Coordinates of C-alpha atoms and ligand atoms in Angstrom, one line a residue:
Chain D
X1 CA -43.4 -92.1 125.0
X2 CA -45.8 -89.4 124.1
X3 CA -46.3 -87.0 121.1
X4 CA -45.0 -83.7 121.8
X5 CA -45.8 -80.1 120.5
X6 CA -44.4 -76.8 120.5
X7 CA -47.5 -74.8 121.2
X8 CA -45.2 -71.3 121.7
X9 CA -42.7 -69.2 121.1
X10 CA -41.2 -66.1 122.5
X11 CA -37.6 -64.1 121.2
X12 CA -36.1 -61.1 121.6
X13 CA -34.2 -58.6 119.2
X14 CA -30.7 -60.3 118.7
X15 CA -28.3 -57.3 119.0
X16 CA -26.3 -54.8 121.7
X17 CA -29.0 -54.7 124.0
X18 CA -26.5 -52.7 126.5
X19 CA -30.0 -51.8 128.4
X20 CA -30.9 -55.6 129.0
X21 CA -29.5 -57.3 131.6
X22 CA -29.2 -61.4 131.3
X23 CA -32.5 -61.6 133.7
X24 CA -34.6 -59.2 131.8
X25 CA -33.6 -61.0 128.1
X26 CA -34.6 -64.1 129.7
X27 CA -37.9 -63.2 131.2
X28 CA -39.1 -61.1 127.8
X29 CA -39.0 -64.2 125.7
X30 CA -40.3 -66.6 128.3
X31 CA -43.4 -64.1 129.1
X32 CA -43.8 -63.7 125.1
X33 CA -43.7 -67.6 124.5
X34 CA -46.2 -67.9 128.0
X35 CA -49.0 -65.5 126.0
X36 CA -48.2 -66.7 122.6
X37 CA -48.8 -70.5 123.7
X38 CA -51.8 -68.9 126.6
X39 CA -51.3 -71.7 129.0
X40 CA -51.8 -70.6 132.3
X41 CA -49.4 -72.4 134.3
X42 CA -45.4 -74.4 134.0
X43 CA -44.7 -78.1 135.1
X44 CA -40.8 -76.9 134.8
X45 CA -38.1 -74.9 132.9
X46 CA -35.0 -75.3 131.3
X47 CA -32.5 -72.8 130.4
X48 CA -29.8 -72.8 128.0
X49 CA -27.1 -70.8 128.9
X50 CA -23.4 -71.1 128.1
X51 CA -21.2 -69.2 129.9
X52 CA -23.3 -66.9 132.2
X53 CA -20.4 -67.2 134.9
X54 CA -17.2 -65.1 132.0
X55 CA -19.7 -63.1 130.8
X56 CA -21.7 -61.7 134.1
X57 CA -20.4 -63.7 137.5
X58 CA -24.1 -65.3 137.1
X59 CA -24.7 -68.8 137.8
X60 CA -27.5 -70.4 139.7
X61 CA -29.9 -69.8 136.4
X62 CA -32.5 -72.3 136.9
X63 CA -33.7 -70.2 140.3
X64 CA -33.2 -67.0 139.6
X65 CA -35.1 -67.1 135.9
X66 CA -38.1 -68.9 137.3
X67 CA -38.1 -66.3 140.5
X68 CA -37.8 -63.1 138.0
X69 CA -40.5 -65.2 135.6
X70 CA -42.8 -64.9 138.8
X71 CA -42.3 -68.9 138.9
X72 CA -40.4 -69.4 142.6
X73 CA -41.1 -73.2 143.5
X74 CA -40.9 -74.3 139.9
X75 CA -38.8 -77.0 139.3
X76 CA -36.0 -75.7 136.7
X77 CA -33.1 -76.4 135.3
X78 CA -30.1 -74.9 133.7
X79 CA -28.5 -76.9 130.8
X80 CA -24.6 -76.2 129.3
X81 CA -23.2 -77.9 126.4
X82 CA -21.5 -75.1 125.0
X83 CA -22.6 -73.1 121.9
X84 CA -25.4 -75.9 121.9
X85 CA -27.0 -75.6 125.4
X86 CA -30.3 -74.1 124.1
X87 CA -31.0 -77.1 121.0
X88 CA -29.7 -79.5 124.7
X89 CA -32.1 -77.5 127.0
X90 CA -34.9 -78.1 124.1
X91 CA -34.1 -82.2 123.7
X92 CA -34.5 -81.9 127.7
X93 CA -37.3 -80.8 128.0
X94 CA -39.4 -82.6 125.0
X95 CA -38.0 -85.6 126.7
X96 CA -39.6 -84.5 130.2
X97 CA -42.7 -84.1 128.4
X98 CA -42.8 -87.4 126.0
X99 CA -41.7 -89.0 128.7
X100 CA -45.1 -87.9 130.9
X101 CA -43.7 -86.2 133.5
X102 CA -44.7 -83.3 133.1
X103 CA -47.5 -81.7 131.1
X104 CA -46.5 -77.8 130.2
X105 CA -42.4 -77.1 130.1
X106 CA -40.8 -73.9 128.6
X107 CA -37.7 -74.2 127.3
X108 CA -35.7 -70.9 127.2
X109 CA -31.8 -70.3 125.6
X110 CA -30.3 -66.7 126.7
X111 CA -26.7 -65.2 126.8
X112 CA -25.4 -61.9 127.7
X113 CA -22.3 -61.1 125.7
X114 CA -21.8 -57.7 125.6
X115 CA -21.0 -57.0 129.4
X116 CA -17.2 -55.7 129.1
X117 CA -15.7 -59.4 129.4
X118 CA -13.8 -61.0 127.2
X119 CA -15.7 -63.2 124.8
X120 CA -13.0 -64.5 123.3
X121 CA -11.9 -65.6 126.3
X122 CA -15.1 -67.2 127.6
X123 CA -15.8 -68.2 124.5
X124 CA -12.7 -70.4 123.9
X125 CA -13.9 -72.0 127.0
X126 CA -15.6 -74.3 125.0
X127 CA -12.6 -75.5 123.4
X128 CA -9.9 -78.2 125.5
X129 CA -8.9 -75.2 127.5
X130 CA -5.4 -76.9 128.3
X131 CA -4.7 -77.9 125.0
X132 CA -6.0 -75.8 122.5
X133 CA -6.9 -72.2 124.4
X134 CA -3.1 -72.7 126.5
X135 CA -1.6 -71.9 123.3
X136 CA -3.7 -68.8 121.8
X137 CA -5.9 -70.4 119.6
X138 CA -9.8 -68.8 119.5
X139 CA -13.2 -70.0 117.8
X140 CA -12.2 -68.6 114.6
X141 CA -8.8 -70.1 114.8
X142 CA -10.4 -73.8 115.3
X143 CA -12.6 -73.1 112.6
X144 CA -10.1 -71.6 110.4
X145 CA -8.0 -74.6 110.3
X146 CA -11.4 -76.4 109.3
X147 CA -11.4 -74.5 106.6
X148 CA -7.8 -74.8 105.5
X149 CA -8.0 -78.4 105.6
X150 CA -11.5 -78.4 103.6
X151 CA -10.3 -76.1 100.8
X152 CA -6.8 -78.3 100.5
X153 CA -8.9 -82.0 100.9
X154 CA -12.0 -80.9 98.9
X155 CA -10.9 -77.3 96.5
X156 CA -13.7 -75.5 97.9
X157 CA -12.6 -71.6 97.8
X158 CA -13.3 -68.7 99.6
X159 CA -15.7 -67.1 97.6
X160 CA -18.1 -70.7 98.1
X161 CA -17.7 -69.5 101.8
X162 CA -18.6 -65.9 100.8
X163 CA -21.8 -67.4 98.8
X164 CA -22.7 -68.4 102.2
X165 CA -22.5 -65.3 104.0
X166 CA -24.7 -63.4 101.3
X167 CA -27.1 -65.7 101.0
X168 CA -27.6 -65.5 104.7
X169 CA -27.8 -62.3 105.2
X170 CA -29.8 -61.7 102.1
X171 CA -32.8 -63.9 104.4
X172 CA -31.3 -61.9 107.9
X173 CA -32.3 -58.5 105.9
X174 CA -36.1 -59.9 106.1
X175 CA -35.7 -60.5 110.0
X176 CA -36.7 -58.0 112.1
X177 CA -35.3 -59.4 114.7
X178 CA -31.9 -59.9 113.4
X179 CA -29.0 -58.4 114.6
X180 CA -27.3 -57.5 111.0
X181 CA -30.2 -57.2 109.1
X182 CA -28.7 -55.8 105.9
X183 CA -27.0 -57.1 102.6
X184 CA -23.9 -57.4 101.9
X185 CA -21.5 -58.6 98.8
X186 CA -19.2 -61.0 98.0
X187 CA -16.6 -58.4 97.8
X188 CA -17.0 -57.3 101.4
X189 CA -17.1 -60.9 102.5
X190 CA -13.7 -61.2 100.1
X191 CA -12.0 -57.6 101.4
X192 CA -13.4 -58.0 105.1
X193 CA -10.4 -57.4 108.1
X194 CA -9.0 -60.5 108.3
X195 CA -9.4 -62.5 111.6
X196 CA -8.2 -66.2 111.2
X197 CA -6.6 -66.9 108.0
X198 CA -8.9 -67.8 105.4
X199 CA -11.6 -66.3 107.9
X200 CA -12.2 -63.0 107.5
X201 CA -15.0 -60.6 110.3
X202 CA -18.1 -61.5 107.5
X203 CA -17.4 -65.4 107.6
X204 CA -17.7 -65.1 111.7
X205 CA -21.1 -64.6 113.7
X206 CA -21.5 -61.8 115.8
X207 CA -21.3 -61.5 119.6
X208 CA -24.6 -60.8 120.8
X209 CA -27.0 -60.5 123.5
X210 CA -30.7 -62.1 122.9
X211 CA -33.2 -64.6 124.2
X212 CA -35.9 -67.4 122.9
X213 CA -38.5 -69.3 124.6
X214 CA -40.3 -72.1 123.5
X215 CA -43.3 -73.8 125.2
X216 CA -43.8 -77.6 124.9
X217 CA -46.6 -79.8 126.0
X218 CA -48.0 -83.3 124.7
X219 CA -50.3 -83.4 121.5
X220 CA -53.1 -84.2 123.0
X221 CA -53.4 -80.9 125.2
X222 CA -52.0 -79.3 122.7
X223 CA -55.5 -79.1 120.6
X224 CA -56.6 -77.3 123.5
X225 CA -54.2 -74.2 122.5
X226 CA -54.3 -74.0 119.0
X227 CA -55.4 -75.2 115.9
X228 CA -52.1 -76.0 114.4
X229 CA -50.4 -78.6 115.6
X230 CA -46.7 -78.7 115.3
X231 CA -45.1 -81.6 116.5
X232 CA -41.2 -82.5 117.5
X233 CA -41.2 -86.2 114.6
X234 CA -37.3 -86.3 115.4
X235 CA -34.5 -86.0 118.3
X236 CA -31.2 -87.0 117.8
X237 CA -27.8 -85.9 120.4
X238 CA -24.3 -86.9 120.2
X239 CA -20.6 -85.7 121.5
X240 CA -17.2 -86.2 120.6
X241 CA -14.1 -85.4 121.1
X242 CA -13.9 -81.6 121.8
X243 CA -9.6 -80.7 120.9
X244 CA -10.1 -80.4 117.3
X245 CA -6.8 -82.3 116.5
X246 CA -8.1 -85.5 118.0
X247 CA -10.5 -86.1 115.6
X248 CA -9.7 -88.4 112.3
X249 CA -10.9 -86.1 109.9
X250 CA -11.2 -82.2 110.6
X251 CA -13.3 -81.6 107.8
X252 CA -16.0 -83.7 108.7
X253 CA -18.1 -83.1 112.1
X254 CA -19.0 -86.3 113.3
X255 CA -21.2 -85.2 116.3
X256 CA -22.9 -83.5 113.4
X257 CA -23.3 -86.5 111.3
X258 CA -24.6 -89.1 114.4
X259 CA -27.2 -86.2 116.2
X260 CA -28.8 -86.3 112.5
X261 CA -28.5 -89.7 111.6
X262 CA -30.5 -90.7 115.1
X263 CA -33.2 -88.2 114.3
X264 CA -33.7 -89.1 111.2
X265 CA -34.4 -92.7 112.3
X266 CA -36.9 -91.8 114.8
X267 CA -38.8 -89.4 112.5
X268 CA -38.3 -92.1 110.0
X269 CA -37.1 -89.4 107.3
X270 CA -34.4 -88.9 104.9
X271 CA -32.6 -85.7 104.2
X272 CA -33.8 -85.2 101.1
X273 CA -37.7 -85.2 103.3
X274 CA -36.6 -82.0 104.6
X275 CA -38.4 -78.9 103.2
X276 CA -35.6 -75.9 105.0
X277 CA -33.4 -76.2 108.2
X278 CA -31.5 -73.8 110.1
X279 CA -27.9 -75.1 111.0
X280 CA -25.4 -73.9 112.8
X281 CA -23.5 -71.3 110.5
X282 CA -20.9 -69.8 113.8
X283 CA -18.6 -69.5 110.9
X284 CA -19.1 -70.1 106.9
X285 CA -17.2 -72.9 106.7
X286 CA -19.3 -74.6 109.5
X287 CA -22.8 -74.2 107.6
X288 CA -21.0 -76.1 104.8
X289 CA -19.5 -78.8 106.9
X290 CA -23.0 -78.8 108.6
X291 CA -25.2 -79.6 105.4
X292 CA -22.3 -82.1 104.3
X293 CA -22.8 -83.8 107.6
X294 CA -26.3 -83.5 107.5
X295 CA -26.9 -85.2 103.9
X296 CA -28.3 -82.0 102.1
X297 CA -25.5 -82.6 99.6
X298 CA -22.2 -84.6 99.5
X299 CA -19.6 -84.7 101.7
X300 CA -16.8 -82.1 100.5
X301 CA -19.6 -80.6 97.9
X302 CA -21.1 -78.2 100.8
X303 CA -19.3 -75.2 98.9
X304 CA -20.7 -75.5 95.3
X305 CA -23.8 -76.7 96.6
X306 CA -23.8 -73.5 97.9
X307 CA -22.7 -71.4 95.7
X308 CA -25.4 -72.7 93.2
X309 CA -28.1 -71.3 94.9
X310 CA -29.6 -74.6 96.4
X311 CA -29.6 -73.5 99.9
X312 CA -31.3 -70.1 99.2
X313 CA -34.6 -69.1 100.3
X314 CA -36.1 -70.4 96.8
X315 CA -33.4 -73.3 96.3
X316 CA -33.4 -77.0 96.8
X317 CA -33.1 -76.5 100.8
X318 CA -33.6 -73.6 102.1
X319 CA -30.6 -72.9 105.4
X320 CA -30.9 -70.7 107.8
X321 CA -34.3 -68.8 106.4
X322 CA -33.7 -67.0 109.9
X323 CA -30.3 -65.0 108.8
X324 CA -28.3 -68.1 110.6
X325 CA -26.2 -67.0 113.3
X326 CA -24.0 -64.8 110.9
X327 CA -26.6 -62.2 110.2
X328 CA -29.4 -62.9 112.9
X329 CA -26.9 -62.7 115.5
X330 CA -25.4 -65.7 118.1
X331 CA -26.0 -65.8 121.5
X332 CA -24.3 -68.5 122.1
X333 CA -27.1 -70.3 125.0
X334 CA -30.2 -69.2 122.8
X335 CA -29.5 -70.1 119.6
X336 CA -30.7 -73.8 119.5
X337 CA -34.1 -72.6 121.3
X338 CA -34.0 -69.4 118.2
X339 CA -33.7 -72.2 115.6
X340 CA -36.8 -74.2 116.9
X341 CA -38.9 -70.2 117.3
X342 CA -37.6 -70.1 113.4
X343 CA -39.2 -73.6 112.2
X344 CA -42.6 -73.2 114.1
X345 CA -42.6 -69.6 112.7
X346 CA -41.8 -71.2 109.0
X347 CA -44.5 -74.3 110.0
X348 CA -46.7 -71.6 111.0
X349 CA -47.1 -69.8 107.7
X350 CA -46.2 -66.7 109.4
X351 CA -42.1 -66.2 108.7
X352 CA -43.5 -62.9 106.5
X353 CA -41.4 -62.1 103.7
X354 CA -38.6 -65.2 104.5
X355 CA -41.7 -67.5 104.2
X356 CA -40.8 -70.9 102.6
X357 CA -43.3 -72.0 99.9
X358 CA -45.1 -75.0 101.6
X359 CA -42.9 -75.7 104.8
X360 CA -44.4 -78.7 106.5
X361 CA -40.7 -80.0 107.9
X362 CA -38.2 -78.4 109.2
X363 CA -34.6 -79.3 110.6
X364 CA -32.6 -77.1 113.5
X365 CA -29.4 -78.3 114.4
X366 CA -27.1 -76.8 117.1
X367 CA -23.7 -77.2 117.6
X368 CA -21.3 -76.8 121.0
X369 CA -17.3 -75.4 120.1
X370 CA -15.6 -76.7 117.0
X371 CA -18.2 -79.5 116.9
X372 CA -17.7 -81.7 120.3
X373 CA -21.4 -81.8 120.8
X374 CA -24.5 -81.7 118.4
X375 CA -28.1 -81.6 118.9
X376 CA -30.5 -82.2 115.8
X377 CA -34.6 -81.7 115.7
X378 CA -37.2 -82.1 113.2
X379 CA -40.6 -80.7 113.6
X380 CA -43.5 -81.1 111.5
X381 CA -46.9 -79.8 110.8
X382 CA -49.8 -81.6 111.3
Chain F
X1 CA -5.5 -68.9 139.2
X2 CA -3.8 -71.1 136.0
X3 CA -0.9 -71.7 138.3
X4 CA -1.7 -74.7 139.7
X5 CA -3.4 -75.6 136.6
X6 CA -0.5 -75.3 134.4
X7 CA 1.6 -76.9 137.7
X8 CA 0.0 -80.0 136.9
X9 CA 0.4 -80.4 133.0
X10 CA 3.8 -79.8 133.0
X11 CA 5.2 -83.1 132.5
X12 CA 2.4 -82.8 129.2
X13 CA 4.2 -79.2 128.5
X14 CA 7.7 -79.6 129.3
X15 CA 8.4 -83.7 127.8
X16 CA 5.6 -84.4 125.8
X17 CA 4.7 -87.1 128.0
X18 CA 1.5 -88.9 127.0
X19 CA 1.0 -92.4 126.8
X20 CA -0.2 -95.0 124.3
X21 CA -2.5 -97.9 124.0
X22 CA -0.9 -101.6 124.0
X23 CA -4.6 -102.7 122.8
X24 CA -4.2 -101.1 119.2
X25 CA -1.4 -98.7 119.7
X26 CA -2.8 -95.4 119.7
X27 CA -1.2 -92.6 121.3
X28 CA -2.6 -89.9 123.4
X29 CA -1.2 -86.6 124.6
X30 CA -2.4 -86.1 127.3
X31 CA -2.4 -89.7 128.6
X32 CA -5.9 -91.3 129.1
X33 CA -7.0 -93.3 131.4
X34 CA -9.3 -95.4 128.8
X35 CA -8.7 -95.5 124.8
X36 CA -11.7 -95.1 123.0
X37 CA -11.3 -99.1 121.7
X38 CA -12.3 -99.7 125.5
X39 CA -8.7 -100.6 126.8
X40 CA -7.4 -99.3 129.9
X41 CA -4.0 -101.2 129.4
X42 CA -1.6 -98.1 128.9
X43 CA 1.8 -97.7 128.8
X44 CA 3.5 -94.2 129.0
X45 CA 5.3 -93.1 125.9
X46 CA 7.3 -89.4 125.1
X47 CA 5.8 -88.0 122.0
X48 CA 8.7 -87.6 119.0
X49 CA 10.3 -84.1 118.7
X50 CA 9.1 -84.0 115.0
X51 CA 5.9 -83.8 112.8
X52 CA 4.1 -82.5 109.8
X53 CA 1.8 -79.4 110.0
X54 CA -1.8 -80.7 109.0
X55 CA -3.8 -77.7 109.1
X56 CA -3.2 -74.2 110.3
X57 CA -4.2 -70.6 110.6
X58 CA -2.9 -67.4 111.4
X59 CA -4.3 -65.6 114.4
X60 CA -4.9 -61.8 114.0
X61 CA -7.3 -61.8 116.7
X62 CA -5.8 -63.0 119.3
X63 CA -7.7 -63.4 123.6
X64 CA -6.2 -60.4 126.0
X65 CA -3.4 -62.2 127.3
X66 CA -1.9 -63.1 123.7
X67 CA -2.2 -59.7 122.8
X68 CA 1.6 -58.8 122.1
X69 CA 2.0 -61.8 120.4
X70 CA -0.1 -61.1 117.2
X71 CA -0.2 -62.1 114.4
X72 CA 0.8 -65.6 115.1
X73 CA 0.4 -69.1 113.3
X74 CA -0.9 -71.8 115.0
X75 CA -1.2 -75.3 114.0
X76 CA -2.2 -78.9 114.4
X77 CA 1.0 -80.9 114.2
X78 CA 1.1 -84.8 113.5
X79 CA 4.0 -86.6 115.5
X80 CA 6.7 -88.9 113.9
X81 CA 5.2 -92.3 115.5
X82 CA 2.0 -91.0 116.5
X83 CA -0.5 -88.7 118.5
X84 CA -1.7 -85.2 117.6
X85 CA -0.8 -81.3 118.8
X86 CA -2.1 -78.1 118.4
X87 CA 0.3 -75.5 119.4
X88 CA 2.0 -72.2 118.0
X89 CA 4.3 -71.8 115.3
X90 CA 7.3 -69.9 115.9
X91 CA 11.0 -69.1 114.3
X92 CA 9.0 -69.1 111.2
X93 CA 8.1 -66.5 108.8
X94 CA 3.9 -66.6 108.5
X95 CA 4.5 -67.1 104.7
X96 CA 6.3 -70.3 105.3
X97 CA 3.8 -71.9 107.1
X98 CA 1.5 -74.5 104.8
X99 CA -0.1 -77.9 105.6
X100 CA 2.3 -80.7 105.2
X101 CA 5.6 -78.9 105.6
X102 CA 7.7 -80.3 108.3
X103 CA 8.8 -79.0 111.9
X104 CA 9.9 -80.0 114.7
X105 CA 8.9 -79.1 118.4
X106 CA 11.0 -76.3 120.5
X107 CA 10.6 -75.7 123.8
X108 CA 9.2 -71.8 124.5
X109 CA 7.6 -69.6 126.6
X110 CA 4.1 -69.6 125.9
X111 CA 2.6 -66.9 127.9
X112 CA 2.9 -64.7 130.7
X113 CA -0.6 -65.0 133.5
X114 CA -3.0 -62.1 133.5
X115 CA -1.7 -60.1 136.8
X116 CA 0.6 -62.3 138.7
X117 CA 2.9 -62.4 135.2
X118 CA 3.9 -65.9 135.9
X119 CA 5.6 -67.4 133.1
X120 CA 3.6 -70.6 131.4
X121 CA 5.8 -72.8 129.2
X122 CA 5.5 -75.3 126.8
X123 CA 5.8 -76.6 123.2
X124 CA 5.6 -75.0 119.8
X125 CA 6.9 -76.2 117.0
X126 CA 9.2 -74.4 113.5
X127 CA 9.5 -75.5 110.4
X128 CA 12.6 -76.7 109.3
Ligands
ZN401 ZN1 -6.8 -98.6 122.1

């Protein structure tokens, strides 16, 4: 296996981009991570997409994204796992690479949301969709009853949840391209319209339209591009069972919990190694079952852990310096690809007025429906 | 199009049939073909009528075809003698609804199908 780099990134404004079609989204952030990274050619592509098919009758991604990129012949590949098919797409293709297979891949995430479907529809195509969606429940119901079960098992209270909503929008306020880049208080988090009982519309991440791009290439040709070398230390995947009430435990996201653990043996690292991360905050309650599963902080201790400031921009570990998905914005197929443009951005010294004092390692872990599939990577700067 | 889909789970809908491992006795609705010990020795088995509600939440926000139905309680139910379901609850005032009360499992109209209107039943449960 080879060393592998990230040697470019590309996004777009997260937002209602009603005058972007899916296509266009794509291409903008792949052409943006092309120049950023200024290689001059692609062994192949991968693109993380969810649900292309609900949202806009599109499938067939792989060709038509490397035909519109001005690629036709390239080899490329579209990648689905849900709410977690851009941090797939990304694993993917730094496998390709470290495998040597190929030299110069871009990995690109995009959704179009916003297109007059119903997203709670597709979106609760993620769940078991004759089990769970059959009888009404949505993505805020499933995680809802997370929650539920996490404030009854472990105390943690509504206004821990708010804590996390704050927080990350106080770092989405410092994104320009976020899709709710403003603060808010505890009281509208508390006072919002409810949605799914305890969740109310400011624990829940918006629908969105958007794109990222990453380009990945070995470390060796990666001196070639650019003086600052940041390199992929840790990969980890894992799945499980996707209707939430056939897991053990509710509370606790085991897909979550095995995706880290195996990156964190092959990087050789411990949580507490980890300078920020950007997790997978769909709803509030998820970032805290996220850093509990992640081993930022104890299992059932995610809400006071966050309420105490340790996962702000200046705290212990800094989450979701980005905005998260809550205030950034989540489309669903680019988010795992956004998260690795937010920790080379971080590794790069050049996250402006978010920066995190002396990032060298970073964590982004993406997550597919109410947890049925993980995907975990640490990067680090040379 | 759910027609045929729903055609095909209504033993799962209409009887709670699943089935259950003879390895180390889980049960599983619906009925798998392996258990995730690694058996494939299953034997069918009708999932008990009654439960306890282990978590819940109230839908306000519901997907287009539930529309008419809002708000509405749904919740994971744990089965007398074993397996799991996640399904509405109904019969019930939304205030009575809490983890670890009770119910038991009522037969009901679940839905009616985008724009044939066909009529999708199934299981939801009330407390009692
Ligand atoms: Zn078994």
């Amino acid at each position: 296996m080879r060393d592998v780099a990230v040697i470019g990134i590309g996004i777009t404004k997260f937002g209602e981009l009603w005058w972007q079609n899916l296509r266009e989204l794509y291409v903008e952030a792949a052409l943006k991570a092309i120049k950023d990274a200024g290689v001059d050619h692609l062994d192949s592509m991968y693109v993380g997409c969810m649900t292309s098919g609900l949202f806009c009758a599109q499938e067939h991604l792989g060709s038509l994204m490397a035909d519109y990129l001005g690629q036709k012949h390239l080899p490329a590949y579209r990648i689905e796992s849900a709410c977690a098919s851009g941090g797939l797409a990304f694993r993917l293709g730094y496998i390709e690479v470290a495998s040597g297979m190929s030299d110069i891949v871009l990995v690109g995430g995009v959704e179009k949301m916003l297109t007059g479907a119903d997203a709670t529809f597709a979106l609760a195509s993620a769940a078991d969709q004759e089990y769970e969606a059959f009888h009404g429940n949505t993505f805020p119901g499933l995680y809802a009853m997370i929650a539920k079960a996490h404030m009854t098992k472990y105390g943690t209270t509504r206004e821990q949840m708010a804590a996390v909503a704050v927080k990350s929008h106080d770092n989405g306020s410092k994104n320009p391209n976020a899709q709710f880049p403003l603060k808010i208080s505890k009281e509208m988090v508390l006072n919002a319209t409810p949605v799914a009982d305890p969740l109310g519309l400011f624990d829940c991440s918006p629908v969105s339209d958007g794109a990222a791009a990453v380009i990945l290439c070995p470390v060796e040709l990666a001196k070639k591009y650019t003086d600052t070398i940041i390199k992929v230390i840790g990969s980890g995947a894992a799945t499980s069972t996707i209707a939430l009430h056939q897991r053990d435990d509710i509370t606790f996201l085991d897909a979550v919990y095995q995706a880290g653990k195996r990156a964190y043996e092959v990087a050789g690292l411990k949580p507490e190694d980890i300078d920020f991360a950007e997790v997978h905050d769909c709803f509030t309650i998820a970032e805290i079952c996220c850093i509990e599963a992640l081993g930022f902080c104890e299992v059932g201790q995610g809400g006071p852990f966050s309420e105490a400031g340790n996962t702000a921009l200046d705290g212990k570990v800094p989450i979701n310096t980005s905005g998260g998905l809550k205030s950034k914005g989540h489309p669903v197929g680019a988010t795992g690809v956004a998260q690795i443009v937010e920790l080379v951005e971080q590794l790069r010294g050049s996250a402006g007025e978010r920066q995190v004092k002396n990032a060298k390692r970073g964590l982004a872990q993406n997550m597919g429906g109410s947890g049925g599939s993980s995907v975990v990577h640490i990067l680090e700067v040379q | 199009m759910i027609v045929p889909r729903h055609y095909k789970e209504m033993p799962q809908r209409y009887r709670l049939q699943g089935n259950r491992c003879k390895a180390c006795g889980k049960v599983f609705l619906p009925p798998r073909l392996v258990c995730p010990c690694g058996s494939e020795d299953l034997e069918d088995y009708s999932l008990s009528w009654k439960g306890k509600i282990l978590s819940y939440t109230i839908i306000r926000t519901p997907p287009t075809q539930f529309k008419y139905q809002k708000p509405y309680a749904v919740a994971i139910v744990e089965l007398e003698g074993g397996g799991t379901v996640q399904c509405q609850v109904t019969d019930t005032s939304l205030e009575e609804v809490e983890i670890g009360k009770e119910v038991e499992i009522v037969f009901r109209k679940i839905f009616s199908e985008g724009e044939a209107g066909i009529h999708c039943y199934g299981y939801k449960c009330r407390v009692v």
